[in-house]
């Protein structure tokens, strides 16, 4: 059992790290079509095309998840890897023909498809793991990404670069298949009784995760509107920050202030943001919230934006580095947030990650377009560009902060955010075949034989899995109170482990 856990963790770390590195390098090099990275965004037409493709693919995944056609652990990552490999292969051909930049929109479409599919696939893996293990695997994967991306800056883009990135994407796919196979190994989800009383506590967390996965695969009906109402403020914080970064980049292109983003060394903010996000994720554990990180980053961003009209040129790339680092930290923490939210509320990770990708890409596209307008307006009207940029950027950051504060006040007044779907009276069940209480817990048995394998194999699962879990733990000498919410189930699992 322990050996299997180590193999799964190793495959997850290596696969996730290589996937993140491959997509990051594809982004920074515009799939190998540019000679060097310039700030956070490389080629605008590449970016607009990739964002449009990502929005379409993520919307399709959400639609399939709402219909129950996409099930946990069965998502196919190979189309995403194939798109990345095809994009880098096409980039090499276009480079030889001298038309790489002209074909950037096509490369952007391939990148958008590949990056979206790969991201959704790995978030599905993490949402099925226990919180502590998934956090450690994600942190190690992000550190691996930082080292690979930083090392790549020592070499120029070319055919060798394209081949290396393709190899990383292919290795990530192999690791993904290994992770999925080990996560669904019968030995990992065998009956609690087979482990004996001494291992019952260790098996409880696996049984809870397995039951949730079975419930999520049982033809759920996901209320997207309720998801937005519940998680919206956290999403809005990241979306606003993405838009501001887009405005910051394109508004200074072609101006005397272009060095603010053009001279940014992407390795420095990546290393710094990886360290900060990893520390927050490990310390905050399952309660890490990107809105809290946004509130901490906001004063720093406000200071930078306030100083830009006065000493913006003197700050140089420092201001751009700080803004990009704040975005990176919040973006990385959102990966942990999606996995945690899916585990604790029973909401499909496909829906949560799909909304995340749709919103972030849409707001980045909007920010890039708005930045072009700001730059053109400054040039035509003779208005100070940095003053106008600071003025325009402050508004979305402030609005997102207001949303986050109002959400925090509602949580305090209501004793915490309500479990999604538990209090809906208008068809608000997360899973169509489950009772209301079971939907909130995310531990509904659908009469599936796989659920019996996860929760005992020898005992039939009734209307809820709470009774089966209680009986299993009682047999090990511990009492499990009534499971009324996903967080209760997790908390009780930790108590038994202690």
Steps between C-alpha positions, in 0.01 A plus 500: 500500500772746600706409194200560279440840657859599428472392138179694455650811663814478283298460180273790597786734589703428188198501270350820637836679506578405140150595387523843665848554358393401148197730502699786655773472239239479226344818635824695540630400157163519320550130420855573382399766249682792667871547544478620860248560776390859552337542839203290592343479153692418185294545181157663513332310218626178649350602834159601367472174302606284795255673733212449259587131457533451875160657566332274243665182630431583866135575418471163328646324803253674732210402275615137500546508877147635547369206298707250695695403189835583661581294807778533760807300409385436143593831338715458188811717510651370176315750272662784692847349473441429132405864444817621674723263304328594173543868583874475563547280192312754289705781656822329396372465143379861490836620635682323220265662250539842663127543570489419872359837607243502221372162620492604866115494519495134392765417758292689756197284430704181547652637820162603639361150443804328646541718807131481591471123471825436689405738784153349545642147498752561777253692717271198474782283639566735791132530589485122552801488733506568872567865574841459663640279226359709214645817652845348532486365144386835361770691687773263381365517145501881503858503629600260221331731249690803632838330461423371151369834373791691657748259345341541158589871496865399471434360153352661193181390332542267207450143383669353808274708723190377313607136532572532872161656574324231295686234696394660829136504389518133398660401832229692682236295321669175606519618861135602486393153391713347776344732759148412387576127503650509850221719635243241387704194600275254688757484779450871561122474519456159658263432786564656836462161659779355287748736661403403852427723795852644508474643146134604505583861578745517211240357265226740607635791296535278195144374542365853526686608186391189314135546592510861388652397168224245450235756588649751257493243222132419550346733242518824696313817415730789590332836568754736347309804624529380860869426451553859388304634796697289747851537360454818295686748725810283505491470123445873454817584693714297262313615190548867589870444558535320167331789321727759664812303402371498141440876509846558644667304223340631182457860610876557510586316177673733254539777760801627692373303801506162326793390717257476794390162366743441214803472728337271756696182557227239525719263703516736801124550556437132428744385768377757751130433441557122515666536839224725636214290363658176624547638849140624515362173364690284748428720802137579421433138397144439388380845612720696261295767322618701198284793608710531817817499289346768278429718804863463605630584151267795446688755719824415319337544160337827608835639608661401169217648293496819710873554451497431126384851394785655701796262485371226270791528259745497788346184639549335163423128483460483879137615474425247227671224697291573810174501306585174323607339827172595667310347209711183512443454873122534472492281189699221664291512815189463287617152398498396867169677550327310218619163628391583857161636394427191293587269790310692767183585310474208258486737202662358187855623453422523129244773566724692740809484279294573188360820653849596614644459150209674327513801732876541512538476122205732435629764741853473364369558148295794626802642683726468197242676281440770763875558526521566128220754533671669796829525310333642190296751705812619683688551173215682325399727790841567647401361840775353717493126429606390847245729665222368279616143553496536879155658487354225283663213693387614845128467428477125426732420790283704737174348374634147549611595852148620582357168376747308715423704812124464459540126454710481819236690695227262380709202605549646847131584539390161371758296685688412180416439141212261447568169341415521135164355416407412860256785545370532147125458469472548126655193352827592668640154545859456400437141406168417340470148640584592858289616790554857617712412802709255305561755225640739757730236636603376158499143631195364327488138397337445164461126530830469318708192569809726505363670809476166676862431412608833648296476820527138587405272219319282753233746612230642278482879490157638584361845451815662639858394557516668840361195681745267326790725593380518861471125530845449350665738742306369798635155420850650537419634843404858411163671476410713197214748555241573235658638184311814412739674262815430301710704738359294790602182326852632445530624857380168636753321284778710652372423850511130432852532358606674820 
